[in-house]
Amino acid sequence: MSAEAISIAALLVMFLVGTVLPINIGILAFVATFVVGTSALEMTEDEIFAGFPVNLFVTIVGVTYLFSIARRNGTIDLLVAAGVRLVRGKVALIPWVLFVVASVLTAFGTFTPAAVAILAPIGMNFAFQHRLNPLMMGMMVISGAHAGAFSPIAVSGALVLDMVEDTTLSVSAPTLFFASFGFNLLLSALTFVLLHWRARVRVPAAAAADTTAPEGPGSAEDPGTGVTWRQALTLVALLVLVVGALVFELQIGFLALAAGAVLALVDMKNQEKAVEGIGWSTILLVAGMMTYVAMLEHAGTIEMISEHAANVGAPLVVALLLCFTVAVTSAFASSTAILTAIIPIAVPLLLASHLSPAGLIAALAISTTIVDVSPFSTNGALVLSNARGVDRQGFYRQVMSYTAGIVGLGPVLAWGTLVLVPWSF
């Protein structure tokens, strides 16, 4: 059996065991990475550790730590109350407010995970306070970030347009942007309609008891008592986090850790509880899987899958297979890396067929990014780790079910609306 086949088989076994037994898949992934990497791929330990997602680890630890402090000192409650006042008490509009804010942030150059890292904790805390469906809230934040991600000054948009510019193909920037924005707007509308009135995950007794009510005055339940100096300092820290990440493009995880450390020094009494608020189980899950995926990339497994899809034959069928391929692989790997790999594969297909270049490129871009709701991606992991008052295992299954639906239907819809339909882009 080839190394590629062994790595895929190990992945399937991991999911099977992790689904049947209550064991963190991240643990299985770390073990499988070491076993398969050293035995089948003859990788050294240094090569294996090189695949560990350090940036993701620091981001999730830093953001969940900072917002754990903000939640415990009542600052999140203040932001929730301000959100309610913003929409004049119409709580159902808050997911749409976050959708718009996320799309504006990414459209003006914010990297998608950075926008989600800023807004997901606020959205998930708001969902907890007002008993909104946390799955709906988290997924709409992510869709909003994706909606603006392909503007010509956004990271992903600039990447795709720059790659296409090096070919003889022509893809207009407005077409790419509005295709992505419209698709994610539709996806959010469907998510809102389907999940808004659905009951949230049943809360077990232990989780229900962990309401982490803020100590002292200034909570959203008692907004008339004013803002404490710790809450004011926390608001300043959050502002510094946003400015540092968006304006100066600093690593948001390190900024969040620094801000959290300052806040911990002025509130040592709650320091230990704040550390407990870090999403350790989620970090283990995501870090393990992404380390394994890095090994798959090292083995050439992902590239092999893409090349097999490109060798099928009929252009329309190949286009659909490419959309499915990037959706499945991007659910576990870096969207940016997948986009970088798939566009060169699609270029020969476009040059040898009558398919719309703009349509297929947009469909591939959408198929690659919409699956970032997966708990194995940075965006999905941020939503999962910031969920409050939920059965963690149950919520994880909900996110996985939602991801499966996106992976199964998203590429078909993107292909059907942008490739199959003969638009004149």
Short mmCIF file of C-alpha atoms in Angstrom, two decimals:
data_model
loop_
_atom_site.label_atom_id
_atom_site.label_comp_id
_atom_site.label_asym_id
_atom_site.label_seq_id
_atom_site.Cartn_x
_atom_site.Cartn_y
_atom_site.Cartn_z
CA MET A 1 0.00 0.00 0.00
CA SER A 2 1.35 3.44 -0.95
CA ALA A 3 2.09 6.12 1.61
CA GLU A 4 -0.79 8.22 0.26
CA ALA A 5 -3.25 5.35 0.68
CA ILE A 6 -2.00 4.66 4.21
CA SER A 7 -2.43 8.30 5.22
CA ILE A 8 -6.00 8.43 3.87
CA ALA A 9 -6.87 5.10 5.54
CA ALA A 10 -5.51 6.37 8.86
CA LEU A 11 -7.66 9.51 8.52
CA LEU A 12 -10.80 7.43 7.98
CA VAL A 13 -9.97 5.23 10.99
CA MET A 14 -9.49 8.33 13.14
CA PHE A 15 -12.92 9.67 12.28
CA LEU A 16 -14.53 6.29 12.83
CA VAL A 17 -12.96 5.82 16.27
CA GLY A 18 -13.54 9.44 17.26
CA THR A 19 -17.22 9.17 16.30
CA VAL A 20 -17.89 5.87 18.07
CA LEU A 21 -15.80 6.48 21.20
CA PRO A 22 -15.68 9.61 23.42
CA ILE A 23 -12.05 10.42 22.68
CA ASN A 24 -10.68 13.68 21.36
CA ILE A 25 -9.82 13.20 17.68
CA GLY A 26 -6.88 15.54 18.14
CA ILE A 27 -5.17 12.92 20.33
CA LEU A 28 -5.71 10.28 17.66
CA ALA A 29 -4.38 12.67 15.01
CA PHE A 30 -1.16 13.35 16.91
CA VAL A 31 -0.57 9.63 17.38
CA ALA A 32 -1.38 8.86 13.73
CA THR A 33 0.89 11.68 12.54
CA PHE A 34 3.83 10.20 14.44
CA VAL A 35 3.12 6.58 13.43
CA VAL A 36 2.37 7.21 9.74
CA GLY A 37 4.93 9.97 9.38
CA THR A 38 7.86 8.00 10.78
CA SER A 39 6.98 4.57 9.39
CA ALA A 40 5.33 5.16 5.99
CA LEU A 41 6.84 8.53 5.05
CA GLU A 42 10.19 8.28 6.86
CA MET A 43 9.76 11.79 8.27
CA THR A 44 11.96 13.02 11.08
CA GLU A 45 10.50 14.31 14.34
CA ASP A 46 11.52 17.85 13.36
CA GLU A 47 9.60 17.54 10.08
CA ILE A 48 6.55 16.28 11.94
CA PHE A 49 6.66 19.09 14.51
CA ALA A 50 7.06 21.61 11.69
CA GLY A 51 3.43 20.88 10.79
CA PHE A 52 2.14 21.96 14.21
CA PRO A 53 -0.11 25.06 13.68
CA VAL A 54 1.70 27.45 16.01
CA ASN A 55 -0.13 30.52 14.69
CA LEU A 56 -3.52 28.89 15.19
CA PHE A 57 -2.56 27.69 18.67
CA VAL A 58 -1.50 31.16 19.80
CA THR A 59 -4.57 32.77 18.22
CA ILE A 60 -7.10 30.50 19.94
CA VAL A 61 -5.32 30.55 23.30
CA GLY A 62 -4.89 34.33 23.27
CA VAL A 63 -8.39 35.23 22.09
CA THR A 64 -10.26 32.80 24.37
CA TYR A 65 -8.09 33.88 27.33
CA LEU A 66 -8.72 37.58 26.79
CA PHE A 67 -12.45 37.14 26.27
CA SER A 68 -12.63 34.83 29.29
CA ILE A 69 -11.34 37.72 31.39
CA ALA A 70 -13.70 40.15 29.65
CA ARG A 71 -16.62 37.83 30.33
CA ARG A 72 -15.82 37.43 34.01
CA ASN A 73 -15.40 41.13 34.75
CA GLY A 74 -18.67 42.00 33.00
CA THR A 75 -17.27 43.73 29.89
CA ILE A 76 -18.90 41.27 27.51
CA ASP A 77 -22.23 41.94 29.20
CA LEU A 78 -21.74 45.64 28.53
CA LEU A 79 -21.07 44.96 24.84
CA VAL A 80 -24.13 42.71 24.66
CA ALA A 81 -26.29 45.41 26.23
CA ALA A 82 -24.87 47.97 23.79
CA GLY A 83 -25.74 45.65 20.92
CA VAL A 84 -29.32 45.41 22.13
CA ARG A 85 -29.57 49.19 22.31
CA LEU A 86 -28.06 49.49 18.82
CA VAL A 87 -30.94 47.54 17.29
CA ARG A 88 -33.44 49.00 19.76
CA GLY A 89 -34.05 45.70 21.47
CA LYS A 90 -34.62 43.70 18.25
CA VAL A 91 -32.35 40.85 19.26
CA ALA A 92 -32.97 38.91 16.03
CA LEU A 93 -31.09 41.62 14.09
CA ILE A 94 -27.82 41.14 15.98
CA PRO A 95 -26.59 38.24 13.78
CA TRP A 96 -27.08 40.47 10.73
CA VAL A 97 -25.21 43.35 12.40
CA LEU A 98 -22.27 41.02 13.00
CA PHE A 99 -22.53 39.70 9.42
CA VAL A 100 -22.22 43.22 8.02
CA VAL A 101 -19.39 44.22 10.37
CA ALA A 102 -17.44 41.06 9.52
CA SER A 103 -17.86 41.61 5.77
CA VAL A 104 -16.72 45.23 6.03
CA LEU A 105 -13.65 44.26 8.03
CA THR A 106 -12.51 41.60 5.55
CA ALA A 107 -13.41 43.68 2.49
CA PHE A 108 -11.02 46.37 3.68
CA GLY A 109 -8.13 43.99 4.13
CA THR A 110 -8.63 42.19 7.44
CA PHE A 111 -7.57 38.55 7.23
CA THR A 112 -10.69 36.43 7.65
CA PRO A 113 -9.58 34.57 10.83
CA ALA A 114 -8.68 37.89 12.45
CA ALA A 115 -12.18 39.27 11.83
CA VAL A 116 -13.77 36.09 13.17
CA ALA A 117 -11.44 36.13 16.18
CA ILE A 118 -12.65 39.62 17.05
CA LEU A 119 -16.38 39.06 16.48
CA ALA A 120 -17.00 35.40 17.35
CA PRO A 121 -16.53 35.83 21.13
CA ILE A 122 -18.93 38.78 21.15
CA GLY A 123 -21.49 36.95 19.03
CA MET A 124 -21.32 33.72 21.02
CA ASN A 125 -21.66 35.57 24.31
CA PHE A 126 -24.62 37.47 22.92
CA ALA A 127 -26.23 34.20 21.84
CA PHE A 128 -25.76 32.84 25.38
CA GLN A 129 -27.21 35.92 27.06
CA HIS A 130 -30.31 36.06 24.86
CA ARG A 131 -30.78 32.34 24.20
CA LEU A 132 -30.22 32.61 20.46
CA ASN A 133 -29.06 29.55 18.59
CA PRO A 134 -25.24 29.61 18.98
CA LEU A 135 -24.75 27.63 15.77
CA MET A 136 -26.66 30.24 13.79
CA MET A 137 -24.73 33.08 15.40
CA GLY A 138 -21.31 31.56 14.84
CA MET A 139 -21.96 30.49 11.26
CA MET A 140 -23.31 33.92 10.30
CA VAL A 141 -20.22 35.62 11.69
CA ILE A 142 -18.04 33.31 9.57
CA SER A 143 -20.21 33.82 6.46
CA GLY A 144 -19.98 37.56 6.93
CA ALA A 145 -16.20 37.35 7.03
CA HIS A 146 -16.22 35.25 3.86
CA ALA A 147 -18.63 37.66 2.15
CA GLY A 148 -16.03 40.41 2.01
CA ALA A 149 -12.97 38.20 1.64
CA PHE A 150 -12.66 38.51 -2.14
CA SER A 151 -12.62 42.25 -2.55
CA PRO A 152 -9.58 43.39 -4.58
CA ILE A 153 -7.90 44.74 -1.42
CA ALA A 154 -8.67 41.71 0.74
CA VAL A 155 -6.03 39.03 1.33
CA SER A 156 -7.85 36.24 -0.53
CA GLY A 157 -9.13 38.49 -3.30
CA ALA A 158 -5.70 39.94 -4.00
CA LEU A 159 -4.19 36.44 -4.01
CA VAL A 160 -6.65 35.05 -6.57
CA LEU A 161 -6.56 38.09 -8.85
CA ASP A 162 -2.76 38.13 -8.79
CA MET A 163 -2.56 34.45 -9.76
CA VAL A 164 -5.04 34.88 -12.60
CA GLU A 165 -3.19 37.97 -13.84
CA ASP A 166 -0.16 35.78 -14.58
CA THR A 167 -2.24 33.81 -17.11
CA THR A 168 -4.07 34.70 -20.32
CA LEU A 169 -7.42 34.44 -18.53
CA SER A 170 -9.55 37.43 -17.61
CA VAL A 171 -11.42 37.67 -14.29
CA SER A 172 -12.81 41.01 -13.18
CA ALA A 173 -12.42 42.03 -9.54
CA PRO A 174 -16.09 43.11 -9.13
CA THR A 175 -17.30 39.75 -10.46
CA LEU A 176 -15.21 37.81 -7.95
CA PHE A 177 -16.25 40.05 -5.06
CA PHE A 178 -19.98 40.18 -5.75
CA ALA A 179 -20.18 36.46 -6.53
CA SER A 180 -18.67 35.65 -3.14
CA PHE A 181 -20.69 38.30 -1.30
CA GLY A 182 -23.99 37.23 -2.86
CA PHE A 183 -23.36 33.55 -2.22
CA ASN A 184 -22.49 34.10 1.44
CA LEU A 185 -25.43 36.45 1.88
CA LEU A 186 -27.74 33.74 0.55
CA LEU A 187 -26.07 31.15 2.78
CA SER A 188 -26.56 33.35 5.82
CA ALA A 189 -30.21 33.94 4.95
CA LEU A 190 -30.79 30.19 4.71
CA THR A 191 -28.91 29.61 7.96
CA PHE A 192 -30.96 32.29 9.71
CA VAL A 193 -34.26 30.89 8.46
CA LEU A 194 -33.42 27.27 9.29
CA LEU A 195 -31.73 27.78 12.67
CA HIS A 196 -33.15 30.93 14.20
CA TRP A 197 -36.10 29.23 15.83
CA ARG A 198 -34.44 25.91 16.48
CA ALA A 199 -33.69 25.08 20.09
CA ARG A 200 -30.11 25.45 21.17
CA VAL A 201 -28.05 22.46 22.30
CA ARG A 202 -29.42 21.10 25.56
CA VAL A 203 -27.38 22.47 28.43
CA PRO A 204 -26.16 19.91 30.98
CA ALA A 205 -26.28 20.77 34.65
CA ALA A 206 -22.55 21.53 34.85
CA ALA A 207 -22.64 23.88 31.88
CA ALA A 208 -25.82 25.58 33.04
CA ALA A 209 -24.17 26.30 36.37
CA ASP A 210 -21.22 27.95 34.66
CA THR A 211 -22.94 31.20 33.86
CA THR A 212 -19.75 33.10 34.80
CA ALA A 213 -21.77 36.00 36.10
CA PRO A 214 -19.62 39.10 36.45
CA GLU A 215 -18.62 40.22 39.90
CA GLY A 216 -19.62 43.67 40.98
CA PRO A 217 -21.62 46.35 39.16
CA GLY A 218 -21.79 47.17 35.50
CA SER A 219 -23.32 44.00 34.05
CA ALA A 220 -25.78 43.98 31.19
CA GLU A 221 -28.49 42.94 33.60
CA ASP A 222 -27.83 46.09 35.62
CA PRO A 223 -26.55 48.58 33.09
CA GLY A 224 -27.55 51.56 35.14
CA THR A 225 -24.79 51.11 37.71
CA GLY A 226 -22.08 52.35 35.39
CA VAL A 227 -18.80 51.02 34.06
CA THR A 228 -16.14 49.87 36.52
CA TRP A 229 -12.50 50.84 36.00
CA ARG A 230 -11.61 47.21 35.20
CA GLN A 231 -14.29 47.14 32.50
CA ALA A 232 -13.04 50.45 31.11
CA LEU A 233 -9.51 49.05 30.97
CA THR A 234 -10.83 45.92 29.25
CA LEU A 235 -12.60 48.01 26.63
CA VAL A 236 -9.34 49.85 25.96
CA ALA A 237 -7.55 46.49 25.65
CA LEU A 238 -10.14 45.27 23.15
CA LEU A 239 -9.75 48.50 21.16
CA VAL A 240 -5.97 48.07 21.12
CA LEU A 241 -6.50 44.47 19.95
CA VAL A 242 -8.67 45.59 17.04
CA VAL A 243 -6.36 48.46 16.00
CA GLY A 244 -3.24 46.32 16.33
CA ALA A 245 -4.70 43.50 14.25
CA LEU A 246 -6.44 45.59 11.60
CA VAL A 247 -4.21 48.65 11.21
CA PHE A 248 -0.75 47.35 12.07
CA GLU A 249 -1.42 43.71 11.05
CA LEU A 250 0.09 42.34 14.26
CA GLN A 251 -0.48 38.73 15.29
CA ILE A 252 -3.83 38.80 17.07
CA GLY A 253 -3.00 35.90 19.39
CA PHE A 254 0.06 37.61 20.86
CA LEU A 255 -1.85 40.88 21.20
CA ALA A 256 -4.66 39.10 23.03
CA LEU A 257 -2.21 37.35 25.38
CA ALA A 258 -0.49 40.64 26.16
CA ALA A 259 -3.81 42.38 26.83
CA GLY A 260 -4.98 39.46 28.95
CA ALA A 261 -1.77 39.51 30.99
CA VAL A 262 -2.23 43.21 31.77
CA LEU A 263 -5.84 42.66 32.82
CA ALA A 264 -4.84 39.65 34.93
CA LEU A 265 -2.30 41.76 36.84
CA VAL A 266 -5.04 44.15 37.96
CA ASP A 267 -7.43 41.33 38.87
CA MET A 268 -5.32 38.50 40.28
CA LYS A 269 -8.29 37.06 42.16
CA ASN A 270 -9.90 35.83 38.92
CA GLN A 271 -6.68 34.91 37.09
CA GLU A 272 -7.01 31.14 37.59
CA LYS A 273 -10.66 31.12 36.48
CA ALA A 274 -9.74 33.07 33.36
CA VAL A 275 -7.15 30.45 32.37
CA GLU A 276 -9.84 27.78 32.78
CA GLY A 277 -11.84 29.64 30.13
CA ILE A 278 -9.29 28.83 27.40
CA GLY A 279 -10.71 26.29 24.94
CA TRP A 280 -8.14 23.57 25.61
CA SER A 281 -10.16 20.65 24.24
CA THR A 282 -10.80 22.55 21.02
CA ILE A 283 -7.15 23.49 20.74
CA LEU A 284 -6.14 19.84 21.10
CA LEU A 285 -8.69 18.79 18.49
CA VAL A 286 -7.72 21.38 15.89
CA ALA A 287 -3.97 21.30 16.47
CA GLY A 288 -3.88 17.52 16.14
CA MET A 289 -5.87 17.48 12.93
CA MET A 290 -3.93 20.30 11.31
CA THR A 291 -0.64 18.63 12.18
CA TYR A 292 -1.93 15.51 10.45
CA VAL A 293 -3.06 17.53 7.43
CA ALA A 294 0.42 19.08 7.19
CA MET A 295 1.74 15.52 6.98
CA LEU A 296 -0.76 14.79 4.17
CA GLU A 297 0.55 17.80 2.27
CA HIS A 298 4.12 16.60 2.85
CA ALA A 299 3.14 13.20 1.44
CA GLY A 300 1.57 14.81 -1.63
CA THR A 301 -1.83 13.30 -0.85
CA ILE A 302 -3.79 16.52 -1.32
CA GLU A 303 -1.99 17.31 -4.60
CA MET A 304 -2.67 13.74 -5.80
CA ILE A 305 -6.41 14.10 -5.13
CA SER A 306 -6.56 17.38 -7.06
CA GLU A 307 -4.67 15.93 -10.03
CA HIS A 308 -6.95 12.88 -10.19
CA ALA A 309 -9.97 15.17 -10.31
CA ALA A 310 -8.44 17.16 -13.17
CA ASN A 311 -7.86 14.02 -15.27
CA VAL A 312 -11.50 12.87 -15.44
CA GLY A 313 -12.43 14.33 -18.84
CA ALA A 314 -15.62 16.38 -19.50
CA PRO A 315 -14.95 20.04 -18.54
CA LEU A 316 -18.23 20.51 -16.64
CA VAL A 317 -17.69 17.29 -14.69
CA VAL A 318 -14.08 18.19 -13.95
CA ALA A 319 -15.18 21.62 -12.75
CA LEU A 320 -17.68 20.03 -10.35
CA LEU A 321 -15.07 17.56 -9.08
CA LEU A 322 -12.59 20.38 -8.54
CA CYS A 323 -15.19 22.29 -6.49
CA PHE A 324 -15.84 19.20 -4.39
CA THR A 325 -12.14 18.48 -4.01
CA VAL A 326 -11.27 21.93 -2.69
CA ALA A 327 -14.30 21.89 -0.40
CA VAL A 328 -13.37 18.58 1.21
CA THR A 329 -9.66 19.32 1.55
CA SER A 330 -10.15 22.92 2.70
CA ALA A 331 -12.40 21.71 5.54
CA PHE A 332 -9.23 20.25 7.04
CA ALA A 333 -6.46 22.36 5.51
CA SER A 334 -5.57 25.99 4.87
CA SER A 335 -7.96 27.66 2.44
CA THR A 336 -5.18 29.91 1.21
CA ALA A 337 -2.97 26.91 0.49
CA ILE A 338 -5.78 25.09 -1.32
CA LEU A 339 -6.57 28.15 -3.47
CA THR A 340 -2.91 28.50 -4.34
CA ALA A 341 -2.78 24.86 -5.42
CA ILE A 342 -6.10 24.55 -7.27
CA ILE A 343 -6.04 27.62 -9.53
CA PRO A 344 -2.97 26.45 -11.50
CA ILE A 345 -4.73 23.09 -11.95
CA ALA A 346 -7.88 24.82 -13.24
CA VAL A 347 -6.08 27.04 -15.76
CA PRO A 348 -5.42 24.29 -18.38
CA LEU A 349 -9.07 23.22 -18.09
CA LEU A 350 -10.26 26.77 -18.76
CA LEU A 351 -7.89 27.27 -21.67
CA ALA A 352 -9.06 24.03 -23.31
CA SER A 353 -12.80 24.56 -22.82
CA HIS A 354 -15.58 27.10 -23.22
CA LEU A 355 -16.19 27.42 -19.48
CA SER A 356 -16.37 30.92 -18.05
CA PRO A 357 -13.02 31.72 -16.39
CA ALA A 358 -14.62 34.15 -13.96
CA GLY A 359 -17.40 31.68 -13.17
CA LEU A 360 -15.10 28.74 -12.40
CA ILE A 361 -12.55 30.80 -10.49
CA ALA A 362 -15.34 32.31 -8.38
CA ALA A 363 -16.91 28.88 -7.81
CA LEU A 364 -13.56 27.46 -6.70
CA ALA A 365 -12.93 30.43 -4.41
CA ILE A 366 -16.36 30.06 -2.82
CA SER A 367 -16.10 26.27 -2.48
CA THR A 368 -12.71 26.64 -0.81
CA THR A 369 -13.74 29.22 1.79
CA ILE A 370 -17.33 28.45 2.79
CA VAL A 371 -16.21 25.18 4.41
CA ASP A 372 -14.10 27.11 6.92
CA VAL A 373 -17.02 26.62 9.29
CA SER A 374 -15.35 23.27 10.01
CA PRO A 375 -14.10 22.88 13.61
CA PHE A 376 -10.76 21.91 12.07
CA SER A 377 -10.36 25.37 10.56
CA THR A 378 -9.40 28.51 12.48
CA ASN A 379 -12.84 30.09 12.01
CA GLY A 380 -14.84 27.06 13.08
CA ALA A 381 -12.48 26.43 15.99
CA LEU A 382 -12.97 30.00 17.24
CA VAL A 383 -16.74 29.55 17.22
CA LEU A 384 -16.50 26.17 18.92
CA SER A 385 -14.10 27.39 21.61
CA ASN A 386 -16.15 30.51 22.42
CA ALA A 387 -19.55 28.82 22.70
CA ARG A 388 -21.10 29.22 26.15
CA GLY A 389 -23.75 27.28 28.01
CA VAL A 390 -23.77 24.35 25.58
CA ASP A 391 -23.06 20.66 25.74
CA ARG A 392 -19.60 20.77 24.13
CA GLN A 393 -19.86 17.36 22.52
CA GLY A 394 -23.38 18.10 21.28
CA PHE A 395 -22.37 21.48 19.89
CA TYR A 396 -19.35 19.91 18.21
CA ARG A 397 -21.68 17.43 16.49
CA GLN A 398 -23.91 20.30 15.37
CA VAL A 399 -20.96 22.16 13.86
CA MET A 400 -19.82 18.97 12.13
CA SER A 401 -23.33 18.35 10.76
CA TYR A 402 -23.52 21.92 9.47
CA THR A 403 -20.07 21.51 7.91
CA ALA A 404 -21.12 18.26 6.24
CA GLY A 405 -24.11 20.05 4.74
CA ILE A 406 -21.93 22.87 3.45
CA VAL A 407 -19.35 20.47 2.01
CA GLY A 408 -22.08 18.39 0.35
CA LEU A 409 -24.28 21.16 -1.05
CA GLY A 410 -22.05 24.25 -1.26
CA PRO A 411 -19.87 23.13 -4.19
CA VAL A 412 -22.95 21.98 -6.14
CA LEU A 413 -24.66 25.34 -5.66
CA ALA A 414 -21.50 27.27 -6.53
CA TRP A 415 -20.92 25.13 -9.63
CA GLY A 416 -24.58 25.26 -10.66
CA THR A 417 -24.95 29.03 -10.35
CA LEU A 418 -21.52 30.13 -11.61
CA VAL A 419 -20.28 27.40 -13.97
CA LEU A 420 -23.28 25.45 -15.28
CA VAL A 421 -25.35 28.55 -15.98
CA PRO A 422 -23.82 30.33 -19.02
CA TRP A 423 -23.37 33.78 -17.50
CA SER A 424 -21.57 36.47 -19.48
CA PHE A 425 -19.08 37.67 -16.87
#
